[in-house]
Short mmCIF file of C-alpha atoms in Angstrom, two decimals:
data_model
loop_
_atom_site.label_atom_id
_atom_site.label_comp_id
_atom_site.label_asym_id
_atom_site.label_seq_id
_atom_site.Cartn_x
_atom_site.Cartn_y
_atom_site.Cartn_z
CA UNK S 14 109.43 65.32 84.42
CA UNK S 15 106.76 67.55 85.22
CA UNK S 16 104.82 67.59 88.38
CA UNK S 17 102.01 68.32 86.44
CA UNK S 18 101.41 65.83 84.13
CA UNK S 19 97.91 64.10 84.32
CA UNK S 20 96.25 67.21 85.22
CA UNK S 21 93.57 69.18 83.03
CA UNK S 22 93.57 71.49 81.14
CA UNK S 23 97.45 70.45 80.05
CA UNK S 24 97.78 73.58 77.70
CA UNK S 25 97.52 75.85 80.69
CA UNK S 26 99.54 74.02 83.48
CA UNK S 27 102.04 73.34 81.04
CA UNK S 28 102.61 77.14 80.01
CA UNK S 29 102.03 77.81 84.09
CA UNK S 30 104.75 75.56 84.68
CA UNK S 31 107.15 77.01 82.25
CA UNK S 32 106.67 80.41 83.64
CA UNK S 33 107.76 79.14 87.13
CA UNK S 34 111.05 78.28 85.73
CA UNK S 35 111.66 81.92 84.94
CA UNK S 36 112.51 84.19 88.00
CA UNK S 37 109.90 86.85 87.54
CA UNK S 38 109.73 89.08 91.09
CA UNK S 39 108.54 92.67 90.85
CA UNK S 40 111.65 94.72 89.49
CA UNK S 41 112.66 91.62 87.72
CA UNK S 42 110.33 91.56 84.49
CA UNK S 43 113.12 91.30 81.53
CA UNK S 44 113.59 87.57 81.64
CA UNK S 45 109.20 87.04 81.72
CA UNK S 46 108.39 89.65 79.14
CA UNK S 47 111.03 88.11 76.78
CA UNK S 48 109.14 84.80 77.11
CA UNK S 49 106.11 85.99 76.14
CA UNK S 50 107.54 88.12 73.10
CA UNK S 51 109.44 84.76 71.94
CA UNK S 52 105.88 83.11 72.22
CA UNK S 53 104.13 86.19 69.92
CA UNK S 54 107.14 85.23 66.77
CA UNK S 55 107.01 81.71 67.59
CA UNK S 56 103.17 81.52 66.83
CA UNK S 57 103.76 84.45 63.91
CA UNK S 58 101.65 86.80 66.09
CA UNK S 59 101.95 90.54 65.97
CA UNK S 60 103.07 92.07 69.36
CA UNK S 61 104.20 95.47 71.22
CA UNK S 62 106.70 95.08 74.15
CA UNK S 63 107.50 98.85 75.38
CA UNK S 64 110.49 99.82 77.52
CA UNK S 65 108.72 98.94 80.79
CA UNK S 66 108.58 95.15 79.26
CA UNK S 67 104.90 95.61 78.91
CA UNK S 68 104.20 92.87 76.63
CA UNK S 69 100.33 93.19 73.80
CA UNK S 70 99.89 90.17 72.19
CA UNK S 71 97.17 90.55 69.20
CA UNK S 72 95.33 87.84 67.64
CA UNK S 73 92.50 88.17 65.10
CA UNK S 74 89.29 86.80 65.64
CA UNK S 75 88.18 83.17 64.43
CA UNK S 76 86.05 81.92 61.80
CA UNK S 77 82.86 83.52 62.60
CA UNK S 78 83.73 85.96 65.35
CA UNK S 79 86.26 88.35 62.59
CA UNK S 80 84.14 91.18 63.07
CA UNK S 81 83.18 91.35 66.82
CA UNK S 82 84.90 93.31 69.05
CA UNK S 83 88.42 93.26 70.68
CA UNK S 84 88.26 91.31 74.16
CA UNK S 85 91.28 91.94 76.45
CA UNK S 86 92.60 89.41 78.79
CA UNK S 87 94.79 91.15 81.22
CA UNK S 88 97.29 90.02 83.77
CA UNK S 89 100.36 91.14 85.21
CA UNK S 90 103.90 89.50 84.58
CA UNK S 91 105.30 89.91 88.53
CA UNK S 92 105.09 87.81 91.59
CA UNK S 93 105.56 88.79 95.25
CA UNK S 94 108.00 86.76 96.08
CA UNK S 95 108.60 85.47 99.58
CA UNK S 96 110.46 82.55 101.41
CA UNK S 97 110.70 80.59 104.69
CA UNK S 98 113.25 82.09 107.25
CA UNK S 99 115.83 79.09 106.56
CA UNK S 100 115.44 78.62 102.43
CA UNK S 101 118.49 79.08 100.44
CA UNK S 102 116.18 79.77 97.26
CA UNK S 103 117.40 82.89 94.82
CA UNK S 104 114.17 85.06 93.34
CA UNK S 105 117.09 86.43 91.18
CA UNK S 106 118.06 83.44 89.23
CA UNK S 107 116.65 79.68 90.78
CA UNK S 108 113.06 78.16 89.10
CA UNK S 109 110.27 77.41 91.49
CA UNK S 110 110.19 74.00 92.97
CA UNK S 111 106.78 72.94 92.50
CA UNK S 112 105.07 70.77 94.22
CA UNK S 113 101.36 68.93 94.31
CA UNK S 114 99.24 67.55 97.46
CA UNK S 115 95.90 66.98 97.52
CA UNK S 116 94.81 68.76 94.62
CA UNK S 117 96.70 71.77 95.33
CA UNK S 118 100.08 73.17 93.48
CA UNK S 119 102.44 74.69 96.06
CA UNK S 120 106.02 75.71 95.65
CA UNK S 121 108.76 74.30 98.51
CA UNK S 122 109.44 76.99 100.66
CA UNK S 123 108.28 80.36 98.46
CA UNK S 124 105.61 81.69 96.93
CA UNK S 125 103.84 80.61 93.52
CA UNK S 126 103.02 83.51 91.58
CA UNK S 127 99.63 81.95 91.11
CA UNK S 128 99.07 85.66 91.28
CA UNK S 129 98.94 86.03 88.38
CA UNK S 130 101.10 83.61 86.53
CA UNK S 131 97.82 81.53 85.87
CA UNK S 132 96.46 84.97 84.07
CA UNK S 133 99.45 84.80 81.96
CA UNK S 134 99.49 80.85 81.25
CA UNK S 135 95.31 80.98 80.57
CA UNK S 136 95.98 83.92 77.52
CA UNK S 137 99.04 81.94 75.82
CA UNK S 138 96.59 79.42 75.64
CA UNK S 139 94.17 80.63 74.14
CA UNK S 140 96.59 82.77 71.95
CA UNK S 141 97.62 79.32 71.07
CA UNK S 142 94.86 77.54 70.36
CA UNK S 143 93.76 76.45 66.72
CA UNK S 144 90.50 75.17 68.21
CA UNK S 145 89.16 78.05 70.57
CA UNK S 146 86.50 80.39 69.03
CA UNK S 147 87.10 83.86 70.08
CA UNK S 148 86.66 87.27 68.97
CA UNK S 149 89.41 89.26 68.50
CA UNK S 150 92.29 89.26 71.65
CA UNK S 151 94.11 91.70 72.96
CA UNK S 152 96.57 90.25 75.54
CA UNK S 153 97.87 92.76 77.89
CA UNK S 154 100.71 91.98 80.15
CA UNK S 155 101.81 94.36 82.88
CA UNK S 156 104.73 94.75 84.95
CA UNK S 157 105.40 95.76 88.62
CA UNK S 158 101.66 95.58 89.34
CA UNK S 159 102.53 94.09 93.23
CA UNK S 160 104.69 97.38 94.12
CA UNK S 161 103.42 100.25 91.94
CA UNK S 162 101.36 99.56 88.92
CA UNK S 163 103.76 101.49 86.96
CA UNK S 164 103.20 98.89 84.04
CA UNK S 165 99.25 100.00 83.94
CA UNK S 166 100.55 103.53 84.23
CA UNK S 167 103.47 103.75 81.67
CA UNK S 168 100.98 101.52 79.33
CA UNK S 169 100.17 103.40 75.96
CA UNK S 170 96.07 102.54 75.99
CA UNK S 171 96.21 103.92 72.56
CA UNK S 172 97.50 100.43 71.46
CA UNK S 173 94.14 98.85 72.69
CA UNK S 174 90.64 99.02 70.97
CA UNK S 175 89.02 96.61 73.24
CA UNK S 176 86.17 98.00 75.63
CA UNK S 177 85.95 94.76 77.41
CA UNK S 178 88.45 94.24 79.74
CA UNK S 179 88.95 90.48 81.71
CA UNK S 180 90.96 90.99 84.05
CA UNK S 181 92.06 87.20 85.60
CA UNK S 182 93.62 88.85 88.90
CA UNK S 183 90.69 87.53 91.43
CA UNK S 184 91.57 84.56 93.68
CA UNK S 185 88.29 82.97 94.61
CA UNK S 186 86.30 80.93 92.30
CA UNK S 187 82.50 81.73 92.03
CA UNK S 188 83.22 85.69 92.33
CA UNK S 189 83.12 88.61 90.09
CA UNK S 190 85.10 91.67 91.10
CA UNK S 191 83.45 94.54 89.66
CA UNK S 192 85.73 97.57 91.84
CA UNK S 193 88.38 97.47 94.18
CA UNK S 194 90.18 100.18 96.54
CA UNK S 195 92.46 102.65 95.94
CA UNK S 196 95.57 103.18 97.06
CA UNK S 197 98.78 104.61 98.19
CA UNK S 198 102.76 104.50 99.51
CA UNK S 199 103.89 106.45 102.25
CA UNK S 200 107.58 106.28 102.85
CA UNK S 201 108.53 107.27 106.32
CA UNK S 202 112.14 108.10 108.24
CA UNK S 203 113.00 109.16 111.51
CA UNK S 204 116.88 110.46 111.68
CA UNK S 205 118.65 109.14 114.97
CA UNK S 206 122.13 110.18 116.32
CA UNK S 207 123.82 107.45 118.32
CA UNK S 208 125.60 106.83 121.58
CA UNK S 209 128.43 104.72 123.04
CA UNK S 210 127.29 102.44 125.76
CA UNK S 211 127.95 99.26 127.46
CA UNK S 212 125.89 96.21 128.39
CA UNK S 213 124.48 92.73 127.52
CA UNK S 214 123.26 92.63 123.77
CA UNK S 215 119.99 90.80 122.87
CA UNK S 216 118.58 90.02 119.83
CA UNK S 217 114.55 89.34 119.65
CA UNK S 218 113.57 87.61 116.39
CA UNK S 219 109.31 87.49 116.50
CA UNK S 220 108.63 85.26 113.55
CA UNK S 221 106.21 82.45 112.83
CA UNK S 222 103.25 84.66 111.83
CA UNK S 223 100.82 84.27 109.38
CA UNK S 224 101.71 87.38 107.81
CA UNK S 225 99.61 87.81 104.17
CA UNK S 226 97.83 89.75 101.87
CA UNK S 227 97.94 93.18 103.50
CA UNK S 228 94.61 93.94 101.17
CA UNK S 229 92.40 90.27 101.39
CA UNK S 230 93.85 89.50 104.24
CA UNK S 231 93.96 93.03 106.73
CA UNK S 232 90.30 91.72 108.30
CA UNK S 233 91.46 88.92 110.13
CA UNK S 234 93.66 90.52 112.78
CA UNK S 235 96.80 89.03 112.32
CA UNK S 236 99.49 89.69 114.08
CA UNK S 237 102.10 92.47 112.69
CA UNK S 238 106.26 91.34 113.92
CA UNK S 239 107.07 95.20 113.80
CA UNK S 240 104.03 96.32 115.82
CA UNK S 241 104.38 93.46 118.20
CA UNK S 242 107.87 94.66 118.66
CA UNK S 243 107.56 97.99 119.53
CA UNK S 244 104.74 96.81 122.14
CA UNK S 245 107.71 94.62 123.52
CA UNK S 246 110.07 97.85 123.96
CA UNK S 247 107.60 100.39 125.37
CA UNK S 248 106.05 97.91 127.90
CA UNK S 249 109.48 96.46 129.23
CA UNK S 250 111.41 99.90 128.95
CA UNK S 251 109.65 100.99 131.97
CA UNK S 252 111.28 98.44 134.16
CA UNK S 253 114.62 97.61 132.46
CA UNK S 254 117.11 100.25 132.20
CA UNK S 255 117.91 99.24 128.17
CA UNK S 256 118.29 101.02 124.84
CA UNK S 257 117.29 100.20 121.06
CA UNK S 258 120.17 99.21 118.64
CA UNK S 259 118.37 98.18 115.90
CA UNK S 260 114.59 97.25 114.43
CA UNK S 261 114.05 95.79 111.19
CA UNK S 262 111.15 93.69 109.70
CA UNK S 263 109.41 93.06 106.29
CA UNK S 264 110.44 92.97 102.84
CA UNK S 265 107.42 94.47 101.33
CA UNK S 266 104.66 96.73 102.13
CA UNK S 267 101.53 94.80 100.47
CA UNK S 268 102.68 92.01 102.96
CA UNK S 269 101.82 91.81 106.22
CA UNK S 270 104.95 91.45 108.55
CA UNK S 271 105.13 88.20 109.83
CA UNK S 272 109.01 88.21 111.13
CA UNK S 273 111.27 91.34 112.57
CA UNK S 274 114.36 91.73 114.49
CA UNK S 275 115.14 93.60 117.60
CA UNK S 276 118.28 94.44 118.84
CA UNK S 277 118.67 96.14 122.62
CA UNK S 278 120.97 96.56 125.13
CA UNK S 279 120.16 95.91 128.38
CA UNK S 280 121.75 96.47 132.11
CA UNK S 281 124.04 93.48 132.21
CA UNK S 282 123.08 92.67 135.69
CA UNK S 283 119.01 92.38 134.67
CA UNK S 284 119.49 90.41 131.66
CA UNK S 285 118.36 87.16 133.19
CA UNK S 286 115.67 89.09 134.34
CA UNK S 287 114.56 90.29 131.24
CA UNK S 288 114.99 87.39 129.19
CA UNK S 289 112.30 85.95 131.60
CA UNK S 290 109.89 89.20 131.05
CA UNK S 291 110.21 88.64 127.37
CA UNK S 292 108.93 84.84 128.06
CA UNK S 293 106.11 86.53 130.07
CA UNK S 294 105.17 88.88 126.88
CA UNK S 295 105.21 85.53 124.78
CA UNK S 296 102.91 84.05 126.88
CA UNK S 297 100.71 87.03 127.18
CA UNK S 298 100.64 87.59 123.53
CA UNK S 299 99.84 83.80 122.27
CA UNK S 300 97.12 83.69 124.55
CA UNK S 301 95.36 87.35 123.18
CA UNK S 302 95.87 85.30 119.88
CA UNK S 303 94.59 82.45 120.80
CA UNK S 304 94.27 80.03 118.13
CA UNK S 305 94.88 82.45 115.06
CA UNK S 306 98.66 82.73 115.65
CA UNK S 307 99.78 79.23 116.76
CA UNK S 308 102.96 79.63 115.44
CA UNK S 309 104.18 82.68 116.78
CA UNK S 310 107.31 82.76 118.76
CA UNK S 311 110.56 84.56 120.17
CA UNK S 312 113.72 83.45 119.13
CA UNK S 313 116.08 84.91 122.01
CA UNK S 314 119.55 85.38 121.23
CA UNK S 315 121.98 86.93 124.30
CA UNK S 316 124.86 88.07 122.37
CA UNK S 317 126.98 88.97 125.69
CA UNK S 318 128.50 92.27 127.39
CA UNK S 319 129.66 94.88 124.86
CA UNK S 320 130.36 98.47 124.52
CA UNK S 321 128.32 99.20 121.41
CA UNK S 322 126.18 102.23 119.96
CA UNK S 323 122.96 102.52 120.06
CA UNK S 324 120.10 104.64 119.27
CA UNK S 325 119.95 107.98 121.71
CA UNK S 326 117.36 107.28 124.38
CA UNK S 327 115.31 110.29 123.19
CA UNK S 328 115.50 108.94 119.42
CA UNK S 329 114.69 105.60 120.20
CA UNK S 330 111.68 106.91 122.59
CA UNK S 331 109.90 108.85 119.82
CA UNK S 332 110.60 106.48 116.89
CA UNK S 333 109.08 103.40 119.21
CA UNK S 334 106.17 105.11 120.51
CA UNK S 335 105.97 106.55 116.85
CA UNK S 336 105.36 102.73 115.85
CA UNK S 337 103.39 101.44 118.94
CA UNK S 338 100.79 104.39 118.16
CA UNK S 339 100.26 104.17 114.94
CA UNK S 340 97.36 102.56 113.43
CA UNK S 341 97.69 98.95 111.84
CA UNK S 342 95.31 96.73 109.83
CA UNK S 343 91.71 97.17 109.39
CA UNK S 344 90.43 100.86 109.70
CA UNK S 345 87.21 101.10 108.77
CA UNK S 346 84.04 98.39 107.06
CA UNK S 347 82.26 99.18 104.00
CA UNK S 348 79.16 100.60 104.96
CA UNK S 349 77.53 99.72 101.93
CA UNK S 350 78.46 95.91 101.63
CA UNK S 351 78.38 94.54 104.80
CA UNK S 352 81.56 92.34 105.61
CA UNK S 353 83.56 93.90 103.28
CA UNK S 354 87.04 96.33 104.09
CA UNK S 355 86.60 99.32 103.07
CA UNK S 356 89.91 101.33 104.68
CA UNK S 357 93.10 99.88 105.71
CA UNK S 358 96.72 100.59 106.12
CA UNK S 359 99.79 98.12 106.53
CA UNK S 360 103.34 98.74 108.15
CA UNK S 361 104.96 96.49 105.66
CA UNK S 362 108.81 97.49 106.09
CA UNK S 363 111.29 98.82 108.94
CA UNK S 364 114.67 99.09 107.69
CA UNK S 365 117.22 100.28 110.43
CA UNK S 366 120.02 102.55 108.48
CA UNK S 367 123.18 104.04 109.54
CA UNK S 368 121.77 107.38 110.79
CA UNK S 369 117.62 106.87 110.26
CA UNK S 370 114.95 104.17 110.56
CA UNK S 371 112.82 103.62 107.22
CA UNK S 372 109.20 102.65 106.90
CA UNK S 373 106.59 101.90 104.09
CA UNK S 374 103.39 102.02 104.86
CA UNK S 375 100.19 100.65 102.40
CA UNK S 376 97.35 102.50 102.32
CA UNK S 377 94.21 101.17 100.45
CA UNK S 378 90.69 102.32 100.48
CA UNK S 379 87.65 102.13 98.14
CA UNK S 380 87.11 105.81 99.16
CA UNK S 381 89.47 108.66 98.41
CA UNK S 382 88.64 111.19 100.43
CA UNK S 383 89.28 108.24 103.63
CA UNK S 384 92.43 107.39 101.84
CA UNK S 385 93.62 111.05 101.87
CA UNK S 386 92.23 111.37 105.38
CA UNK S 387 94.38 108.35 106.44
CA UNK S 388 97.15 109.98 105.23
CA UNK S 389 96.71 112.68 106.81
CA UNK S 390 96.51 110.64 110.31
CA UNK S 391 99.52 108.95 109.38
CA UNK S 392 101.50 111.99 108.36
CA UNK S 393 100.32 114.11 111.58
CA UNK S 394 102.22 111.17 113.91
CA UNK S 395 104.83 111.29 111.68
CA UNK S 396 104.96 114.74 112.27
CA UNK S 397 104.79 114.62 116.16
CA UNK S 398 107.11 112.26 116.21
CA UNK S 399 109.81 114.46 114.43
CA UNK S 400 109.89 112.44 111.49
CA UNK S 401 109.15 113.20 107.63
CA UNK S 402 107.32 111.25 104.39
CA UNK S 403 106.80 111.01 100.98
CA UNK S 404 104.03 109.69 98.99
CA UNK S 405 104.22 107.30 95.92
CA UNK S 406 102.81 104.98 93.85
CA UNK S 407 99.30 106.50 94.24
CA UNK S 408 96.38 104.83 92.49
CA UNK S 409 92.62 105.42 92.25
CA UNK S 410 89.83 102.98 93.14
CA UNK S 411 87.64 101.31 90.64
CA UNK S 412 84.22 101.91 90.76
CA UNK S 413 81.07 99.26 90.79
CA UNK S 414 79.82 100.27 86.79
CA UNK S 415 75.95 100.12 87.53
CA UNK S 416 75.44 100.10 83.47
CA UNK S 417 77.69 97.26 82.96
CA UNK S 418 77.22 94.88 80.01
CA UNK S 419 80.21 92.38 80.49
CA UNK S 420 78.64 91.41 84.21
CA UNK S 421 75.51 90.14 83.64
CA UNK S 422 77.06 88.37 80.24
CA UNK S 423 79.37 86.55 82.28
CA UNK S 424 76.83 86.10 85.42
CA UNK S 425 74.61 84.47 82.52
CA UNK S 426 77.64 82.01 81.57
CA UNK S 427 78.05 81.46 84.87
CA UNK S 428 74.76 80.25 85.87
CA UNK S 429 74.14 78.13 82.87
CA UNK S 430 77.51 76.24 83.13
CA UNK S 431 77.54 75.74 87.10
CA UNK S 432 73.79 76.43 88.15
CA UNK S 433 74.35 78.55 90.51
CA UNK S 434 74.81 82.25 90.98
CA UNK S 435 78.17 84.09 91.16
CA UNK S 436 79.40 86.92 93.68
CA UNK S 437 79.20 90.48 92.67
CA UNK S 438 81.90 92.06 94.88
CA UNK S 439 84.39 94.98 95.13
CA UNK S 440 87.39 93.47 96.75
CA UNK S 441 90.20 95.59 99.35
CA UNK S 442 92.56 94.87 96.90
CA UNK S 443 94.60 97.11 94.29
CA UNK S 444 93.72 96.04 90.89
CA UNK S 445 94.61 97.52 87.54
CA UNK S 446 91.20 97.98 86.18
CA UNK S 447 90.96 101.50 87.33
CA UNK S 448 94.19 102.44 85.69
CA UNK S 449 92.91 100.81 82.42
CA UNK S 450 89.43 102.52 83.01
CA UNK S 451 91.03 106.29 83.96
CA UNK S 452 92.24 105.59 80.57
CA UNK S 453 90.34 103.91 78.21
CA UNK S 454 87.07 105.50 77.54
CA UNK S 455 84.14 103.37 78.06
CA UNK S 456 86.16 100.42 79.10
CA UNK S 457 84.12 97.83 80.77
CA UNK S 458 85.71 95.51 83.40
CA UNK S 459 85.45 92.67 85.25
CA UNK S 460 87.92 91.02 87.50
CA UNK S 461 87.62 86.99 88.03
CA UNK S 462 89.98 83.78 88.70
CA UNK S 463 90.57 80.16 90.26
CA UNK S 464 91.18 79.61 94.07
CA UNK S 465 94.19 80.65 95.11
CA UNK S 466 94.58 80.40 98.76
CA UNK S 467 96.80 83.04 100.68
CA UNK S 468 98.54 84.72 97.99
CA UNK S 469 101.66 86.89 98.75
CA UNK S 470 103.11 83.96 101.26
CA UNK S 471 104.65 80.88 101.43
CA UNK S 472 101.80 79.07 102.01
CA UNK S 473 100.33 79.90 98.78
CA UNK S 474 98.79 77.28 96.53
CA UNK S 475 96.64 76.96 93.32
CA UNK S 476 93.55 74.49 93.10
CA UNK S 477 93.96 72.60 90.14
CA UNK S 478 90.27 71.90 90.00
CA UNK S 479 89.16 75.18 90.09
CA UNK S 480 91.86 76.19 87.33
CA UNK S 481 90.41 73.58 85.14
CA UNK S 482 86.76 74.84 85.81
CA UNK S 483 87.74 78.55 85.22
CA UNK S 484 89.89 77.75 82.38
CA UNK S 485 86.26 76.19 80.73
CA UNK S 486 84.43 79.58 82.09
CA UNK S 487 87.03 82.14 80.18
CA UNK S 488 86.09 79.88 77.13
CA UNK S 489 82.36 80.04 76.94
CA UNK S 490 82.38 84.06 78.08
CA UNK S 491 84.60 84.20 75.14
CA UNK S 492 82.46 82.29 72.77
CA UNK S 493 79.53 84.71 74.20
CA UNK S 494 81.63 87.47 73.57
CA UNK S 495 80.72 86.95 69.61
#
């Protein structure tokens, strides 16, 4: 039965729900695309997957509205996906579990994909519909937009004659994103040799973190497991004779890290001792916090004496301090709308190899000559630090359109169906409008979408009033589209 049933508008929550069945993580698009090419026959509607699994979806305009202009609806097919520390769930093949309280749709123990399944399910609809009036659609569904936008990019824009773009990839009702930042990968390793030693193995798990949106969420100074762990090493290493084994934290790099693992070897004789100094860091840590990481903790686990090898003391030095120093989070504020991020980088993944430690790094700004400059910064520690990086998955910010004729259409819906004004903003996020706009002539864009609160974690969840009110908001800009 589903969880959903009772809830308006049933078209959408109904498609919504059907796309949570279908694992659909970034990397794993086949399964999703095929859905929504199975839709396109199954409602005798011409399409265009491409090898990506890109998915167009044309319809022609109804009674009245034949000859206006394409409108695109645009979302992308992938989810972040993310799970509590003790869930069995598979991204790879299990459905979401959904879940409703209080108004609010939640999976058990993962993510939702709200971002941006409810893009997806809001276009079938209408693509559906017998009823809707609407010019001409072109539905555009993207691929791999959470970890490189290489859907936007490998997109053939020839395909599309719309110069209206709506992009439904904005999570907070009431706002109109009209530019976003820019942004980049930077892929980081420090080789390591190794050394024999012996002592008392201890494993430090940091977890219980907020973690988030490393782009929406970089303002609000929450705590980073990977950062907090080399703070651990460097400030106890100068009383404890004890080496690194190990670091690892993160899964992805447009998530702030709210778990990592430490492994160290310490002087067998201080271990008590330092188990107790680690309590003391705890302690010193929640209380910086104070009530903005209540759930941070230490999970200590003493794994006994050993002879075991570790990372060479000089190694392990450089590659620590390498992490301590290096900047995390917010970087700089917009100077030209107050409150807003304008420059920010996130330490999203440590991977501990055989011979080397990995690190990604997101970069975003909504400048590009501070987004170089960052990685510059970034890339001189590196440097210093005897490491080396690559850069991928670059992609540019989208510009505030001063001469915009979609805004103030869909400000004007706005205020006459909910009498009051909407939010112009340019959010710190990486959205595909500037891909579509680097390559679309003339394309005019704007970014909206219901609440969904903190995307890109496991506390993620949809409001099912606001999807109902937005669902009745894409309809009238449609119908004003004409």
């Amino acid at each position: 039965m589903s969880v959903l049933k009772g809830f308006e508008p049933a078209n959408v929550l109904s498609y919504f729900e059907e796309l949570c069945k279908i694992p659909h993580g970034s990397g794993n698009t086949k399964a999703i695309s095929d859905y929504c090419v199975q839709f396109a026959k199954d409602h005798n509607l011409r399409y265009i997957q491409d090898e990506y699994n890109d998915v167009i979806i044309y319809k022609d305009g109804t009674e009245g509205f034949e000859n206006s202009a394409p409108v695109i609806i645009q979302g992308h097919l992938d989810m972040v996906c993310e799970k509590t520390l003790d869930s069995t769930h598979d991204f790879m093949k299990d459905p979401l579990d959904l879940k409703v309280e209080n108004g609010y749709l939640y999976a058990q123990n993962t993510s939702l994909g709200g971002d941006d399944g409810i893009a997806i399910a809001y276009a079938l609809s209408v693509l559906a519909s017998d009823t809707i009036a609407h010019p001409p659609i072109e539905a555009v569904f993207t691929v791999d937009e959470e970890t490189s936008m290489l859907g936007a990019e490998k997109l053939d824009m020839t395909l599309l004659k719309g110069r209206r773009l709506l992009n439904i990839d904005s999570e907070e009702e009431g706002v109109l994103t009209c530019g976003c930042a820019g942004g980049l990968r930077q892929h980081v390793t420090f080789d390591f040799q190794k050394v024999e030693k012996e002592g008392t193995e201890i494993e430090l798990w940091i977890k219980g973190l907020l973690g988030g949106h490393s782009g929406s969420d970089i303002h609000k100074q929450r705590g980073n497991a990977v950062k907090l762990s080399s703070r651990m090493y460097i400030h106890l290493s100068k009383t404890f004779a004890m080496d690194l084994i190990s670091i690892d934290g993160g899964e992805k790099d447009n998530v702030i890290t709210y778990s990592a693992k430490m492994r160290v070897l310490v002087d067998s004789a201080q271990a008590e001792e330092f188990i107790t100094a680690v309590r003391k860091e705890e302690a010193i840590w929640k209380k910086e916090f104070s009530n903005d990481e209540t759930g941070l903790n230490i999970e200590i686990t003493n794994a006994g004496q050993k002879n075991i090898a570790v990372i060479a003391p000089a190694d392990s030095s450089r590659i620590m301090k390498f992490i301590y120093a290096v900047p995390q989070g917010l970087i700089c504020s917009d100077r030209n709308l107050p409150g807003q991020s304008e420059t920010s980088l996130n330490l999203g993944v440590t991977v501990t190899r055989e011979d080397s430690v990995f690190m990604q790094f997101l970069l975003r700004s909504s400048i590009e000559t501070k987004k170089q400059s960052l990685c510059e910064r970034v890339g001189a520690l590196v440097e210093l630090a005897g490491g080396r990086y690559i850069i991928d998955s670059e992609y540019p910010a989208w510009g505030y359109d001063p001469n915009s004729k979609l805004r103030p259409l869909m400000r004007d819906v706005y205020v006459k169906m909910f009498e009051e004004e909407p939010r112009v903003e340019a959010v710190h996020t990486g959205l595909e409008c500037g891909i579509f706009g680097g390559h679309c002539e003339g394309l005019d864009s704007v970014s909206f979408g219901p609440n969904i609160l903190d995307i890109h974690s496991i506390n993620e969840k949809l409001d099912l009033a606001s999807v109902e009110r937005m669902w009745r908001f894409l309809l009238e800009v449609l119908k004003a589209c004409k």
